[in-house]
Amino acid sequence: MDKKEKCHEIMFFILHQLSVTEISLLRIINILFLSEWYSCLIRKKQLTKITWRRMSFGPCSDDLLDKDFFKPIFSIGGHDTRLDGFSLSLILDDDNVILNSLDREERIIISMAVNHTRDLTFLEQDSLIENLYPIVETNINQTIDLISLAKKAP
């Protein structure tokens, strides 16, 4: 399974866990990043093959800045979401995703990230992410080495 398909399955699972069909792009990126961090702490490997970078607004990836990366399952649009108000949103276009690559442990890790952020406002979630060890330990515009940082995490 390639990086795009794996990300689609994880994002679909996140939306399913939250019982929504659209979510702000920054919120889902943050939940995906938190899932990746938890996976590195627990399993010593990422869920995806995404290369994460620390940007001034938090973790991101060149893949996640390309609107075509989300097709054909998702689209990007400006919407008023239940969780974040009006924002650039990830919208589920195809709800026939088969979650065949996520194993039990991966689902538990992703669920843990979703549950840790479920009731947070955008500002609270942003604060949580900005204070994570890999963000604090990585300079802006640098690659975040989640696996190495997980080995050194306090």
mmCIF file of C-alpha atoms in Angstrom:
data_model
loop_
_atom_site.group_PDB
_atom_site.id
_atom_site.type_symbol
_atom_site.label_atom_id
_atom_site.label_comp_id
_atom_site.label_asym_id
_atom_site.label_seq_id
_atom_site.Cartn_x
_atom_site.Cartn_y
_atom_site.Cartn_z
ATOM 1 C CA MET A 1 0.000 0.000 0.000
ATOM 2 C CA ASP A 2 1.398 3.392 -0.905
ATOM 3 C CA LYS A 3 1.670 6.451 1.325
ATOM 4 C CA LYS A 4 -1.416 8.125 -0.140
ATOM 5 C CA GLU A 5 -3.704 5.101 0.346
ATOM 6 C CA LYS A 6 -2.480 4.596 3.914
ATOM 7 C CA CYS A 7 -3.102 8.263 4.732
ATOM 8 C CA HIS A 8 -6.573 8.055 3.196
ATOM 9 C CA GLU A 9 -7.435 5.066 5.377
ATOM 10 C CA ILE A 10 -6.157 6.816 8.510
ATOM 11 C CA MET A 11 -8.019 10.048 7.705
ATOM 12 C CA PHE A 12 -11.192 8.098 6.940
ATOM 13 C CA PHE A 13 -10.822 6.267 10.273
ATOM 14 C CA ILE A 14 -10.351 9.603 12.087
ATOM 15 C CA LEU A 15 -13.521 11.026 10.514
ATOM 16 C CA HIS A 16 -15.369 7.830 11.392
ATOM 17 C CA GLN A 17 -14.157 8.049 15.009
ATOM 18 C CA LEU A 18 -15.367 11.656 15.212
ATOM 19 C CA SER A 19 -18.658 10.878 13.421
ATOM 20 C CA VAL A 20 -18.134 13.715 10.924
ATOM 21 C CA THR A 21 -17.831 13.918 7.137
ATOM 22 C CA GLU A 22 -15.721 17.071 7.132
ATOM 23 C CA ILE A 23 -13.062 18.490 9.394
ATOM 24 C CA SER A 24 -10.680 21.433 9.272
ATOM 25 C CA LEU A 25 -7.523 20.565 7.414
ATOM 26 C CA LEU A 26 -5.305 21.736 10.279
ATOM 27 C CA ARG A 27 -7.231 19.639 12.803
ATOM 28 C CA ILE A 28 -6.893 16.424 10.816
ATOM 29 C CA ILE A 29 -3.207 17.120 10.129
ATOM 30 C CA ASN A 30 -2.671 17.590 13.870
ATOM 31 C CA ILE A 31 -4.521 14.359 14.716
ATOM 32 C CA LEU A 32 -2.577 12.492 12.039
ATOM 33 C CA PHE A 33 0.702 13.877 13.418
ATOM 34 C CA LEU A 34 -0.264 12.955 16.986
ATOM 35 C CA SER A 35 -1.115 9.441 15.777
ATOM 36 C CA GLU A 36 2.291 9.196 14.121
ATOM 37 C CA TRP A 37 4.013 10.370 17.321
ATOM 38 C CA TYR A 38 2.132 7.863 19.472
ATOM 39 C CA SER A 39 3.013 5.118 17.000
ATOM 40 C CA CYS A 40 6.708 5.992 17.232
ATOM 41 C CA LEU A 41 6.561 5.962 21.025
ATOM 42 C CA ILE A 42 4.668 2.661 21.189
ATOM 43 C CA ARG A 43 5.805 0.710 18.100
ATOM 44 C CA LYS A 44 9.053 2.502 17.212
ATOM 45 C CA LYS A 45 7.761 3.258 13.712
ATOM 46 C CA GLN A 46 5.428 5.660 11.934
ATOM 47 C CA LEU A 47 2.001 4.687 10.684
ATOM 48 C CA THR A 48 2.752 6.284 7.312
ATOM 49 C CA LYS A 49 5.752 7.151 5.183
ATOM 50 C CA ILE A 50 5.043 10.868 5.476
ATOM 51 C CA THR A 51 8.058 13.133 5.903
ATOM 52 C CA TRP A 52 6.994 15.650 8.530
ATOM 53 C CA ARG A 53 8.386 19.175 8.773
ATOM 54 C CA ARG A 54 8.019 21.673 11.560
ATOM 55 C CA MET A 55 6.443 24.760 10.089
ATOM 56 C CA SER A 56 5.682 28.025 11.894
ATOM 57 C CA PHE A 57 2.063 26.859 12.280
ATOM 58 C CA GLY A 58 2.928 23.324 13.449
ATOM 59 C CA PRO A 59 3.705 19.978 11.828
ATOM 60 C CA CYS A 60 3.031 19.527 8.133
ATOM 61 C CA SER A 61 4.134 17.620 5.062
ATOM 62 C CA ASP A 62 4.521 18.616 1.441
ATOM 63 C CA ASP A 63 2.098 15.787 0.621
ATOM 64 C CA LEU A 64 -0.596 17.291 2.826
ATOM 65 C CA LEU A 65 -0.213 20.693 1.158
ATOM 66 C CA ASP A 66 -1.077 19.210 -2.249
ATOM 67 C CA LYS A 67 -4.853 19.198 -2.751
ATOM 68 C CA ASP A 68 -4.520 16.379 -5.290
ATOM 69 C CA PHE A 69 -3.051 14.138 -2.570
ATOM 70 C CA PHE A 70 -6.552 13.833 -1.073
ATOM 71 C CA LYS A 71 -8.328 12.752 -4.282
ATOM 72 C CA PRO A 72 -10.433 10.728 -5.027
ATOM 73 C CA ILE A 73 -11.717 10.034 -1.478
ATOM 74 C CA PHE A 74 -11.578 13.592 -0.156
ATOM 75 C CA SER A 75 -11.773 17.125 -1.433
ATOM 76 C CA ILE A 76 -10.705 20.442 0.056
ATOM 77 C CA GLY A 77 -13.092 23.341 0.460
ATOM 78 C CA GLY A 78 -14.011 26.230 2.700
ATOM 79 C CA HIS A 79 -16.756 25.164 5.072
ATOM 80 C CA ASP A 80 -18.266 25.895 8.443
ATOM 81 C CA THR A 81 -17.418 22.771 10.452
ATOM 82 C CA ARG A 82 -18.973 21.675 13.708
ATOM 83 C CA LEU A 83 -15.565 21.465 15.401
ATOM 84 C CA ASP A 84 -13.714 24.544 14.131
ATOM 85 C CA GLY A 85 -16.094 27.042 12.566
ATOM 86 C CA PHE A 86 -15.267 28.353 9.093
ATOM 87 C CA SER A 87 -11.975 26.986 7.789
ATOM 88 C CA LEU A 88 -10.305 25.165 4.958
ATOM 89 C CA SER A 89 -11.764 21.711 5.362
ATOM 90 C CA LEU A 90 -11.166 18.125 4.362
ATOM 91 C CA ILE A 91 -14.459 16.775 2.993
ATOM 92 C CA LEU A 92 -15.267 13.090 2.610
ATOM 93 C CA ASP A 93 -16.467 12.467 -0.952
ATOM 94 C CA ASP A 94 -16.449 8.664 -0.933
ATOM 95 C CA ASP A 95 -17.638 6.787 2.144
ATOM 96 C CA ASN A 96 -16.910 3.372 0.632
ATOM 97 C CA VAL A 97 -13.369 3.165 1.990
ATOM 98 C CA ILE A 98 -12.350 -0.313 3.086
ATOM 99 C CA LEU A 99 -10.117 -0.238 6.140
ATOM 100 C CA ASN A 100 -8.142 -3.322 5.265
ATOM 101 C CA SER A 101 -4.622 -2.118 5.989
ATOM 102 C CA LEU A 102 -5.114 -0.770 9.511
ATOM 103 C CA ASP A 103 -4.304 -3.466 12.012
ATOM 104 C CA ARG A 104 -5.751 -3.581 15.530
ATOM 105 C CA GLU A 105 -2.773 -1.827 17.106
ATOM 106 C CA GLU A 106 -2.861 0.978 14.525
ATOM 107 C CA ARG A 107 -6.583 1.519 15.134
ATOM 108 C CA ILE A 108 -5.976 1.709 18.884
ATOM 109 C CA ILE A 109 -3.177 4.266 18.413
ATOM 110 C CA ILE A 110 -5.265 6.425 16.074
ATOM 111 C CA SER A 111 -8.261 6.169 18.436
ATOM 112 C CA MET A 112 -6.038 7.304 21.294
ATOM 113 C CA ALA A 113 -5.016 10.424 19.336
ATOM 114 C CA VAL A 114 -8.632 11.116 18.386
ATOM 115 C CA ASN A 115 -9.796 10.710 21.987
ATOM 116 C CA HIS A 116 -7.046 12.996 23.299
ATOM 117 C CA THR A 117 -8.143 15.776 20.945
ATOM 118 C CA ARG A 118 -11.879 15.115 20.538
ATOM 119 C CA ASP A 119 -13.168 17.789 22.913
ATOM 120 C CA LEU A 120 -10.383 20.331 22.462
ATOM 121 C CA THR A 121 -10.978 23.672 20.825
ATOM 122 C CA PHE A 122 -8.680 24.502 17.952
ATOM 123 C CA LEU A 123 -6.495 26.634 20.250
ATOM 124 C CA GLU A 124 -6.287 23.875 22.867
ATOM 125 C CA GLN A 125 -5.359 21.315 20.231
ATOM 126 C CA ASP A 126 -2.781 23.669 18.749
ATOM 127 C CA SER A 127 -1.247 24.171 22.205
ATOM 128 C CA LEU A 128 -1.102 20.403 22.762
ATOM 129 C CA ILE A 129 0.688 19.848 19.451
ATOM 130 C CA GLU A 130 3.054 22.815 19.836
ATOM 131 C CA ASN A 131 4.189 21.482 23.226
ATOM 132 C CA LEU A 132 4.883 17.927 22.078
ATOM 133 C CA TYR A 133 8.501 16.834 22.414
ATOM 134 C CA PRO A 134 9.143 16.440 18.654
ATOM 135 C CA ILE A 135 7.856 19.947 17.952
ATOM 136 C CA VAL A 136 9.762 21.564 20.804
ATOM 137 C CA GLU A 137 12.962 19.739 19.778
ATOM 138 C CA THR A 138 12.772 20.568 16.050
ATOM 139 C CA ASN A 139 13.584 23.962 14.553
ATOM 140 C CA ILE A 140 11.095 25.655 12.252
ATOM 141 C CA ASN A 141 11.415 24.522 8.598
ATOM 142 C CA GLN A 142 13.324 21.385 9.612
ATOM 143 C CA THR A 143 12.389 17.730 9.122
ATOM 144 C CA ILE A 144 10.902 16.113 12.240
ATOM 145 C CA ASP A 145 12.621 12.783 12.859
ATOM 146 C CA LEU A 146 9.855 11.147 14.854
ATOM 147 C CA ILE A 147 11.559 7.777 15.275
ATOM 148 C CA SER A 148 14.825 9.223 16.634
ATOM 149 C CA LEU A 149 12.997 11.691 18.852
ATOM 150 C CA ALA A 150 10.777 8.918 20.251
ATOM 151 C CA LYS A 151 13.927 7.051 21.330
ATOM 152 C CA LYS A 152 15.142 10.152 23.203
ATOM 153 C CA ALA A 153 11.775 11.300 24.562
ATOM 154 C CA PRO A 154 11.595 11.823 28.342
#
